Coordinates of C-alpha atoms and ligand atoms in Angstrom, one line a residue:
M1 CA 181.7 103.2 108.1
T2 CA 184.8 104.2 106.1
V3 CA 186.4 107.4 107.3
N4 CA 188.2 109.8 104.9
T5 CA 190.1 112.6 106.6
D6 CA 192.2 114.4 104.1
Y7 CA 190.4 117.6 103.2
D8 CA 190.6 121.3 104.1
I9 CA 187.0 122.0 102.9
I10 CA 184.0 119.9 101.9
I11 CA 181.4 121.5 99.7
I12 CA 178.1 119.7 99.5
G13 CA 176.2 120.3 96.3
T14 CA 177.3 121.8 92.9
G15 CA 174.6 124.2 91.9
A16 CA 174.9 128.0 91.5
G17 CA 176.1 128.3 95.1
G18 CA 178.4 125.2 95.6
G19 CA 179.7 125.0 92.0
T20 CA 180.7 128.7 92.0
L21 CA 182.3 128.5 95.4
A22 CA 184.4 125.5 94.3
H23 CA 185.5 127.3 91.2
R24 CA 186.6 130.3 93.2
L25 CA 188.5 128.2 95.8
A26 CA 190.1 125.7 93.4
P27 CA 193.2 127.9 92.6
T28 CA 194.0 128.2 96.3
G29 CA 195.6 124.8 96.3
K30 CA 193.5 123.8 99.4
K31 CA 192.3 120.2 99.4
I32 CA 188.7 120.5 98.3
L33 CA 186.2 117.7 98.3
I34 CA 182.9 118.2 96.5
L35 CA 180.1 115.8 97.3
E36 CA 177.2 115.8 94.8
R37 CA 174.2 113.5 95.1
G38 CA 173.5 113.6 91.3
S39 CA 175.6 112.5 88.4
F40 CA 176.6 114.5 85.3
L41 CA 173.4 115.1 83.3
P42 CA 173.6 112.7 80.3
R43 CA 174.1 114.4 76.9
E44 CA 171.5 112.8 74.7
K45 CA 168.9 113.9 72.1
A46 CA 166.3 113.9 74.8
N47 CA 167.9 117.0 76.3
W48 CA 166.0 118.9 73.6
N49 CA 162.8 116.9 73.4
A50 CA 159.9 118.8 74.9
K51 CA 157.9 115.7 75.4
E52 CA 160.7 114.1 77.4
V53 CA 161.5 117.2 79.4
Y54 CA 158.1 118.7 80.0
Q55 CA 155.6 115.9 79.8
K56 CA 157.7 113.0 81.2
E57 CA 159.8 115.2 83.5
R58 CA 162.9 113.2 82.5
Y59 CA 165.3 115.3 84.5
H60 CA 163.3 115.8 87.6
T61 CA 163.8 113.8 90.7
D62 CA 161.2 111.1 91.3
E63 CA 161.2 112.0 95.1
M64 CA 157.8 112.8 96.5
W65 CA 157.2 115.7 98.9
Y66 CA 154.1 116.6 100.8
N67 CA 152.0 119.8 101.1
L68 CA 150.3 121.3 104.1
G69 CA 147.3 119.0 103.6
G70 CA 149.5 115.9 103.5
K71 CA 149.1 115.5 99.7
S72 CA 152.1 114.2 97.9
F73 CA 153.6 115.9 94.8
R74 CA 156.7 115.5 92.7
P75 CA 158.9 118.6 93.0
G76 CA 160.1 120.3 89.8
V77 CA 163.8 120.0 90.8
G78 CA 166.7 117.9 89.5
Y79 CA 169.8 116.5 91.2
W80 CA 172.7 116.8 88.8
V81 CA 176.2 118.3 88.7
G82 CA 175.3 121.9 88.3
G83 CA 172.1 121.6 90.2
N84 CA 169.0 123.4 88.8
T85 CA 171.2 125.6 86.7
K86 CA 171.3 122.7 84.2
V87 CA 167.8 123.5 83.2
Y88 CA 167.5 127.2 84.1
G89 CA 166.5 129.9 81.7
A90 CA 169.9 131.7 82.4
A91 CA 168.1 135.1 83.0
L92 CA 170.8 136.6 85.2
L93 CA 169.7 139.9 86.8
R94 CA 171.1 141.9 89.7
M95 CA 168.8 142.8 92.5
R96 CA 167.8 146.4 92.5
E97 CA 169.6 148.8 94.9
Q98 CA 166.4 149.4 97.0
D99 CA 165.7 145.6 97.2
F100 CA 168.4 145.5 99.9
D101 CA 166.4 148.0 102.0
T102 CA 163.1 147.5 103.8
V103 CA 160.4 147.6 101.1
A104 CA 156.7 148.3 101.8
H105 CA 154.5 146.0 99.8
H106 CA 150.8 146.0 99.5
E107 CA 150.5 143.1 101.9
G108 CA 153.4 143.7 104.2
V109 CA 157.0 144.4 104.3
S110 CA 160.1 142.7 102.9
S111 CA 162.9 142.8 105.3
A112 CA 166.1 144.8 104.8
W113 CA 169.2 142.9 104.1
P114 CA 172.0 143.5 106.6
L115 CA 174.3 143.9 103.6
K116 CA 173.7 146.5 100.9
Y117 CA 174.0 146.6 97.2
R118 CA 177.4 148.2 97.4
D119 CA 178.6 145.0 99.2
F120 CA 177.6 142.9 96.2
E121 CA 178.4 145.3 93.3
S122 CA 181.9 144.0 92.5
Y123 CA 180.8 140.4 93.0
Y124 CA 177.9 140.9 90.5
T125 CA 180.4 142.2 88.0
E126 CA 182.6 139.1 88.5
A127 CA 179.5 136.9 88.4
E128 CA 178.4 138.3 85.1
K129 CA 181.9 137.6 83.7
L130 CA 182.0 134.1 85.0
Y131 CA 178.6 133.2 83.7
N132 CA 178.9 135.0 80.2
V133 CA 176.1 137.5 80.7
H134 CA 174.8 139.4 77.7
G135 CA 173.0 142.6 78.2
L136 CA 172.8 146.3 77.5
Q137 CA 173.4 148.8 80.3
G138 CA 171.2 151.8 80.5
E139 CA 167.9 150.4 79.0
D140 CA 166.3 149.1 82.2
P141 CA 164.8 152.0 84.2
T142 CA 165.2 150.2 87.5
E143 CA 168.8 149.1 86.8
P144 CA 171.2 149.5 89.8
P145 CA 174.5 151.3 89.3
M146 CA 177.0 149.1 87.5
S147 CA 180.8 149.8 87.7
E148 CA 181.3 148.0 84.4
G149 CA 179.0 147.3 81.4
Y150 CA 177.8 143.8 80.6
P151 CA 180.7 141.6 79.5
H152 CA 178.8 140.6 76.3
P153 CA 176.5 142.5 73.9
P154 CA 172.7 141.9 74.4
V155 CA 171.1 139.0 72.7
S156 CA 169.3 140.5 69.7
H157 CA 165.5 140.3 69.3
E158 CA 164.4 138.4 66.2
P159 CA 162.0 140.4 64.0
R160 CA 158.7 139.3 65.7
M161 CA 160.1 140.0 69.1
Q162 CA 161.5 143.3 67.9
D163 CA 158.0 144.2 66.7
M164 CA 156.6 143.5 70.1
S165 CA 159.3 145.4 71.9
D166 CA 158.7 148.4 69.6
G167 CA 155.0 148.1 70.4
F168 CA 155.6 148.2 74.1
R169 CA 157.8 151.2 73.7
Q170 CA 155.0 153.0 71.7
Q171 CA 152.8 152.4 74.8
G172 CA 155.4 154.4 76.9
L173 CA 157.1 151.3 78.4
H174 CA 160.8 150.7 78.6
P175 CA 161.4 147.1 77.4
F176 CA 165.0 146.0 77.7
H177 CA 167.1 143.2 76.5
L178 CA 166.9 140.4 79.1
P179 CA 170.4 139.8 80.6
L180 CA 171.2 136.2 79.7
G181 CA 174.1 133.8 80.5
I182 CA 174.6 132.0 77.2
K183 CA 177.7 131.5 75.1
L184 CA 176.4 133.2 72.0
D185 CA 178.5 135.0 69.4
E186 CA 176.2 136.7 67.0
V187 CA 179.0 138.3 65.0
N188 CA 180.7 135.0 64.2
P189 CA 177.8 132.5 64.4
E190 CA 179.9 129.8 62.8
F191 CA 182.1 129.9 65.9
S192 CA 179.4 130.4 68.4
P193 CA 178.9 127.6 70.9
C194 CA 175.2 128.7 71.3
I195 CA 173.1 128.0 68.2
R196 CA 170.1 130.1 69.3
C197 CA 167.8 127.1 69.4
N198 CA 164.2 126.9 70.7
T199 CA 165.0 124.6 73.6
C200 CA 166.8 126.6 76.2
D201 CA 164.7 127.7 79.2
G202 CA 163.7 124.5 81.1
F203 CA 165.9 122.3 79.0
P204 CA 169.5 121.1 79.5
C205 CA 171.8 122.4 76.8
L206 CA 173.0 119.6 74.6
V207 CA 175.9 121.7 73.2
H208 CA 176.9 123.0 76.6
A209 CA 176.4 126.6 75.5
K210 CA 174.3 127.7 78.5
A211 CA 176.3 129.2 81.3
D212 CA 175.4 126.7 84.0
A213 CA 177.3 125.8 87.2
D214 CA 178.4 122.5 85.8
V215 CA 180.0 123.8 82.6
N216 CA 181.2 127.2 83.8
A217 CA 182.3 126.4 87.3
V218 CA 182.6 122.7 88.3
R219 CA 184.4 121.4 85.2
P220 CA 187.0 124.1 85.3
A221 CA 187.4 123.6 89.1
Q222 CA 188.1 119.9 88.4
Q223 CA 191.2 120.9 86.3
H224 CA 192.9 121.6 89.6
N225 CA 194.6 118.6 91.2
N226 CA 193.6 119.7 94.7
V227 CA 189.8 119.3 93.8
T228 CA 188.0 116.0 94.1
L229 CA 184.4 115.6 93.0
I230 CA 182.4 112.6 94.0
T231 CA 179.1 112.2 92.3
Q232 CA 176.2 110.1 93.4
A233 CA 177.2 110.9 96.9
K234 CA 174.2 111.9 98.9
V235 CA 175.0 113.6 102.2
V236 CA 172.5 112.4 104.8
R237 CA 173.8 113.8 108.1
L238 CA 176.3 116.1 109.6
H239 CA 178.0 115.0 112.9
T240 CA 179.3 117.4 115.5
S241 CA 181.9 117.4 118.3
A242 CA 180.7 116.8 121.9
S243 CA 180.4 120.6 122.4
G244 CA 178.3 120.9 119.3
R245 CA 180.4 123.7 118.1
E246 CA 182.2 122.0 115.1
V247 CA 181.1 119.7 112.4
T248 CA 183.3 116.6 112.7
G249 CA 181.9 114.3 110.0
V250 CA 179.9 114.4 106.8
E251 CA 178.0 111.2 106.6
T252 CA 177.4 110.3 102.9
E253 CA 175.7 107.5 101.1
I254 CA 177.8 106.3 98.1
E255 CA 176.6 103.2 96.2
G256 CA 174.6 102.0 99.2
Q257 CA 177.5 102.3 101.6
S258 CA 177.9 104.9 104.4
Q259 CA 181.1 106.9 104.3
L260 CA 182.2 109.6 106.7
F261 CA 184.3 112.5 105.4
T262 CA 186.0 115.1 107.6
S263 CA 187.5 118.5 106.9
D264 CA 188.3 121.7 108.7
T265 CA 185.4 123.5 107.1
V266 CA 182.1 122.3 105.7
V267 CA 179.8 124.2 103.3
V268 CA 176.3 123.1 102.7
S269 CA 175.1 124.1 99.2
C270 CA 172.2 121.8 98.5
G271 CA 169.7 124.4 97.5
A272 CA 167.4 126.2 99.9
I273 CA 165.1 123.3 100.6
N274 CA 167.6 120.5 100.7
S275 CA 170.1 122.5 102.8
A276 CA 167.4 123.2 105.4
L277 CA 166.5 119.5 105.3
L278 CA 170.1 118.4 105.9
L279 CA 170.4 120.6 108.9
L280 CA 167.0 119.5 110.3
R281 CA 167.9 115.9 109.7
S282 CA 171.3 116.4 111.6
A283 CA 169.5 116.9 114.9
S284 CA 171.5 115.6 117.9
D285 CA 171.6 116.0 121.7
Q286 CA 173.5 119.2 121.3
H287 CA 171.2 120.5 118.6
P288 CA 167.8 118.9 119.4
D289 CA 165.8 120.9 116.9
G290 CA 168.2 120.5 114.0
L291 CA 171.8 121.6 113.5
A292 CA 172.5 125.3 113.8
N293 CA 168.8 125.8 114.7
R294 CA 169.0 127.4 118.1
S295 CA 167.0 130.3 116.5
N296 CA 164.3 127.9 115.3
Q297 CA 164.6 129.6 112.0
V298 CA 166.0 126.7 109.9
G299 CA 163.5 125.9 107.2
R300 CA 161.4 129.0 107.8
N301 CA 160.8 132.0 105.5
L302 CA 160.8 129.8 102.4
M303 CA 160.2 132.0 99.4
K304 CA 159.8 131.0 95.7
H305 CA 158.3 134.0 93.9
L306 CA 154.7 134.4 92.9
A307 CA 154.8 133.5 89.2
T308 CA 152.4 133.2 86.4
A309 CA 153.1 132.0 82.9
I310 CA 151.0 133.6 80.2
L311 CA 150.7 132.1 76.7
A312 CA 149.7 134.9 74.4
L313 CA 148.1 133.6 71.2
S314 CA 147.9 135.7 68.1
T315 CA 146.7 135.2 64.5
K316 CA 150.1 136.4 63.5
P317 CA 152.7 133.6 63.6
N318 CA 155.7 134.0 65.8
P319 CA 158.6 132.4 63.9
A320 CA 161.3 133.7 66.3
V321 CA 163.5 130.7 67.2
Y322 CA 165.0 132.1 70.4
Q323 CA 162.3 134.1 72.0
K324 CA 163.5 134.8 75.5
T325 CA 164.9 138.2 74.9
I326 CA 162.5 140.9 76.3
A327 CA 162.1 142.1 79.8
I328 CA 160.0 144.9 81.4
N329 CA 160.4 146.4 84.8
D330 CA 158.1 149.4 84.4
F331 CA 155.8 148.0 87.1
Y332 CA 158.6 146.7 89.3
W333 CA 157.9 149.4 91.9
G334 CA 154.2 149.8 91.1
E335 CA 152.3 152.5 89.2
P336 CA 150.8 155.8 90.1
D337 CA 147.6 154.5 91.6
F338 CA 149.3 151.5 93.2
P339 CA 152.6 152.5 94.9
Y340 CA 153.7 149.0 95.8
P341 CA 156.1 146.7 94.0
M342 CA 154.3 144.5 91.4
G343 CA 157.2 142.6 89.9
Q344 CA 159.0 141.8 86.7
I345 CA 157.9 140.6 83.3
Q346 CA 160.1 138.6 80.9
N347 CA 159.7 136.1 78.1
T348 CA 159.5 132.5 78.9
G349 CA 161.5 130.2 76.5
N350 CA 159.7 129.3 73.3
V351 CA 156.2 127.8 73.5
L352 CA 156.4 124.4 71.9
G353 CA 153.5 122.1 71.1
D354 CA 154.7 119.3 73.3
M355 CA 155.1 121.7 76.3
I356 CA 151.5 122.9 76.2
P357 CA 149.8 119.8 77.7
A358 CA 152.3 119.8 80.6
E359 CA 152.2 123.5 81.3
T360 CA 148.6 124.5 80.7
P361 CA 146.4 121.4 81.2
A362 CA 143.5 123.4 82.7
V363 CA 143.3 125.9 79.9
L364 CA 144.2 123.7 77.0
A365 CA 140.7 122.3 76.2
P366 CA 138.9 125.7 76.1
L367 CA 141.8 127.1 74.2
V368 CA 141.6 124.5 71.5
K369 CA 137.7 125.0 71.3
L370 CA 138.1 128.8 71.0
V371 CA 140.5 128.5 68.1
P372 CA 138.9 125.8 65.9
G373 CA 141.3 124.1 63.6
F374 CA 144.3 125.0 65.7
G375 CA 146.3 122.0 66.8
L376 CA 148.9 122.2 69.4
E377 CA 151.6 123.0 66.9
Q378 CA 149.7 125.9 65.4
I379 CA 148.9 127.3 68.9
A380 CA 152.6 127.0 69.7
S381 CA 153.7 128.6 66.5
H382 CA 151.4 131.6 67.0
S383 CA 152.2 132.1 70.6
T384 CA 154.6 134.0 72.8
G385 CA 155.3 133.0 76.4
W386 CA 155.5 135.6 79.2
W387 CA 156.7 134.9 82.7
L388 CA 155.5 137.3 85.4
Q389 CA 157.1 137.2 88.8
S390 CA 156.5 139.1 92.0
E391 CA 158.1 139.0 95.3
D392 CA 156.6 136.8 98.0
L393 CA 157.2 138.1 101.5
P394 CA 159.2 136.2 104.1
D395 CA 156.8 134.4 106.4
P396 CA 158.1 132.2 109.2
D397 CA 155.1 129.9 108.7
N398 CA 156.1 129.2 105.1
R399 CA 158.6 126.5 105.8
V400 CA 160.3 123.2 105.1
R401 CA 159.9 120.5 107.6
V402 CA 160.8 116.9 108.1
M403 CA 157.9 114.8 109.5
D404 CA 158.3 111.1 109.9
D405 CA 161.2 111.4 107.5
K406 CA 158.9 112.9 104.9
V407 CA 159.7 116.3 103.3
C408 CA 156.8 118.7 103.9
L409 CA 156.5 122.1 102.3
E410 CA 154.1 124.4 104.1
Y411 CA 153.7 127.3 101.8
K412 CA 150.8 129.8 101.5
P413 CA 151.3 132.5 98.9
N414 CA 151.2 136.0 100.1
N415 CA 151.3 139.4 98.4
T416 CA 149.0 138.0 95.7
K417 CA 147.1 141.2 95.0
A418 CA 150.2 142.9 93.7
H419 CA 150.9 139.9 91.5
D420 CA 147.3 139.7 90.2
R421 CA 147.5 143.4 89.3
L422 CA 150.7 142.7 87.4
V423 CA 149.0 139.9 85.5
Q424 CA 145.9 142.1 84.6
R425 CA 148.1 145.0 83.7
W426 CA 150.2 142.9 81.4
I427 CA 147.2 141.4 79.7
K428 CA 146.0 144.9 78.8
V429 CA 149.5 145.8 77.4
L430 CA 149.4 142.6 75.3
E431 CA 146.0 143.3 74.0
T432 CA 146.9 146.9 73.1
N433 CA 150.0 145.6 71.3
D434 CA 148.0 143.1 69.3
H435 CA 145.4 145.6 68.2
S436 CA 147.9 148.3 67.3
M437 CA 150.3 146.1 65.5
Q438 CA 148.1 143.6 63.8
P439 CA 144.7 144.3 62.3
F440 CA 144.1 140.6 61.8
I441 CA 144.6 139.7 65.5
I442 CA 141.7 137.7 67.0
P443 CA 139.6 140.6 68.4
M444 CA 139.5 139.1 71.8
G445 CA 143.1 138.2 72.5
I446 CA 143.4 134.9 74.2
Y447 CA 145.8 134.8 77.1
P448 CA 145.5 131.6 79.1
R449 CA 147.1 132.1 82.4
N450 CA 148.7 129.4 84.4
S451 CA 149.5 130.2 88.0
I452 CA 152.6 128.3 89.1
P453 CA 151.8 125.4 91.5
L454 CA 153.6 124.4 94.7
Q455 CA 155.9 121.9 93.0
A456 CA 157.5 124.7 91.0
V457 CA 160.2 125.5 93.5
G458 CA 162.9 126.6 90.9
H459 CA 163.3 130.0 92.6
Q460 CA 163.4 128.6 96.2
C461 CA 165.3 130.8 98.7
G462 CA 165.2 131.8 102.3
T463 CA 165.2 128.9 104.8
C464 CA 168.5 129.8 106.5
R465 CA 168.5 133.6 106.3
L466 CA 171.5 135.7 107.1
G467 CA 171.5 138.4 109.8
E468 CA 173.5 139.9 112.6
D469 CA 171.2 138.6 115.4
P470 CA 171.5 134.8 116.2
I471 CA 168.0 134.9 117.6
T472 CA 166.3 135.8 114.3
S473 CA 168.8 134.4 111.7
V474 CA 170.7 131.2 111.0
L475 CA 173.8 132.6 109.3
D476 CA 176.1 135.5 110.1
L477 CA 177.1 137.9 107.4
N478 CA 179.7 135.5 106.0
C479 CA 177.1 132.8 105.7
R480 CA 178.6 130.9 108.6
T481 CA 176.1 129.4 110.9
H482 CA 175.8 131.3 114.2
D483 CA 175.8 128.1 116.2
V484 CA 178.6 126.0 114.5
D485 CA 182.0 127.5 114.0
N486 CA 183.1 125.6 110.8
L487 CA 179.7 125.2 109.1
Y488 CA 178.6 127.5 106.2
V489 CA 175.5 127.5 104.0
V490 CA 176.2 128.9 100.5
D491 CA 173.2 128.7 98.1
G492 CA 169.8 130.3 97.8
S493 CA 169.1 129.7 101.6
F494 CA 170.7 132.9 102.8
F495 CA 168.2 135.4 101.3
P496 CA 166.4 137.5 104.0
S497 CA 163.9 138.6 101.3
N498 CA 163.9 137.6 97.7
S499 CA 163.2 140.8 95.5
G500 CA 161.3 140.5 92.3
V501 CA 164.2 139.4 90.1
N502 CA 165.4 135.9 89.3
P503 CA 167.7 134.7 92.2
T504 CA 170.7 133.0 90.6
L505 CA 173.0 135.9 89.8
T506 CA 172.7 136.9 93.5
I507 CA 173.4 133.4 94.6
I508 CA 176.5 133.3 92.4
A509 CA 177.7 136.8 93.5
N510 CA 177.2 135.7 97.2
A511 CA 179.2 132.5 96.6
L512 CA 182.1 134.6 95.3
R513 CA 181.8 136.9 98.3
V514 CA 181.8 134.1 100.8
A515 CA 184.7 132.4 98.9
D516 CA 186.9 135.5 99.6
H517 CA 186.1 135.2 103.3
L518 CA 186.9 131.5 103.3
Q519 CA 190.2 132.1 101.6
D520 CA 191.1 134.4 104.4
R521 CA 189.9 131.9 107.0
M522 CA 192.0 129.1 105.4
K523 CA 195.2 131.1 105.2
Ligands
LIG1 C1 163.1 125.4 85.0 C2 163.9 126.4 85.8 C3 164.2 127.6 85.3 C4 165.0 128.6 86.0 N1 165.3 129.7 85.4 C5 166.0 130.6 86.1 C6 166.5 131.8 85.4 O1 166.3 132.0 84.2 N2 167.2 132.7 86.2 C7 167.5 132.5 87.5 O2 168.1 133.4 88.1 N3 167.1 131.3 88.1 C8 166.4 130.4 87.4 N4 166.1 129.2 88.0 C9 166.5 129.0 89.4 C10 167.9 128.5 89.5 O3 168.0 127.3 88.9 C11 168.3 128.4 91.0 O4 168.1 129.7 91.6 C12 169.7 128.0 91.3 O5 170.0 126.8 90.6 C13 169.8 127.7 92.8 O6 171.1 127.5 93.1 P1 171.5 126.7 94.5 O7 172.9 126.6 94.6 O8 170.7 127.4 95.6 O9 170.8 125.3 94.3 P2 170.9 124.2 93.2 O10 171.3 124.8 91.9 O11 169.6 123.5 93.2 O12 172.0 123.2 93.6 C14 171.9 122.3 94.7 C15 172.8 121.2 94.5 O13 172.9 120.4 95.7 C16 172.8 119.0 95.4 N5 172.3 118.3 96.6 C17 171.0 118.5 97.1 N6 171.0 117.7 98.2 C18 172.1 117.1 98.4 C19 172.7 116.2 99.4 N7 171.9 115.8 100.4 N8 173.9 115.7 99.2 C20 174.7 116.1 98.1 N9 174.2 116.9 97.2 C21 173.0 117.5 97.3 C22 171.9 119.0 94.2 O14 171.9 117.8 93.4 C23 172.4 120.2 93.4 O15 173.5 119.9 92.6 C24 165.4 128.3 87.3 C25 165.0 127.0 87.9 C26 164.3 126.1 87.2 C27 164.0 124.8 87.8

């Protein structure tokens, strides 16, 4: 095995966590090696082709994972420079202030974070700048205190979306502009990198106008001579010293060859599931249950949100080109007769004809029957997509395991009543909007619901949670493993509970926070 010894720090993975960390550390002049199992995502017309992206899953891994019953499935994740941010919807929200405290839910409790919102506030502000977030402060009734407004103005609603937003407001709700990380200049559209197209959420951005970790973090980091990125470099195992207290080697497969890299500090940023897998697969005599797993917590408390996509069909066309602009948090903490968190509502990206067979196979046939003469394209052009997400609670039995070298996800949804209530509540709101706004709406609004299956692990987090107690947590407050002095995990793994908002801005803010600690450590 070739041995390469020249680095101060090795970062494994280039997603929201690893990519951001590399960006922040690059100007330090320290010798940084980034190892990424994927390559740069190809720029090709297929980036924006719904059939390729949704039906053929062109950018997903072809790995197979296994569920609790031993059934295989293909996970909805991709391995690229930039990780899953290459295809994310770029909805970048801060966690609410109370999300950091213990929260009573209908079916249990979500644990308090040992860090508080105030520990993250300045990093959220920086994260919003680094990832070009557009939004409007003061609209969202659950918004946490912000020391600065959003760095960019909100992404405007197109007329049909504005109608809907006005309708929600007439119902007493407080719709707000969804905070989005895109490079859009609506004042000077001729100079705007973002062209407000209909293939954003779920698609790679062909014109590199989505603020993803590849374009916003990794590429700028590479401008520094002290940063080396090796792509198609899959890390398979971490080696430790005889005491087990230090990582001494990062074993990596590159073009079929094993190579060993060494550095003073090693950061695992493979995404919550793959980071846990790497630690579990690095078991040794000193760490028989997996590296840094004295607590037996590695891989446990996997969370991924309870999510439902609703396709709301109307007789009125929806010509809006970029539809993902509205969000609603009025039910985030519940409602008068249900004082428990229910979750958040936001638009999905546009509903496109070629997405429907992939996204809603079970409801497609009855849908087409109910609306005679409507083909896929007509359904799509008269639809609006809504994404409803609720917090799933940390459960040690929801976990990632390696069995006979197979990847197993054991995950049973919990807190489902709160989520179901959100779905039913939202359907009522949509029906009221349709009737009040449009006399020609189909009298029985049709809202096929598609509960998100196991393979949808886009919002994966947990698995290596942080905490002060090494018995119940894997990482200390700086995301260093309790058991191994020079080993850090910096991605979605650290979440002790996952709140009801999209995870990525918190992953980015945390990476900036840990980077400051690492800079001090490397001085
Ligand atoms: C379709 C979709 C839409 C989404 N929309 C949103 C949204 O609107 N808002 C939001 O907040 N979040 C969204 N997400 C979630 C978001 O993408 C993730 O929260 C975020 O990417 C997680 O960051 P991470 O650093 O934890 O992991 P990742 O971004 O997954 O990065 C992990 C990296 O590690 C690499 N890697 C893995 N294993 C190894 C190994 N063994 N060796 C070397 N490299 C390795 C991977 O290739 C990847 O580059 C979405 C996700 C999907 C799939």
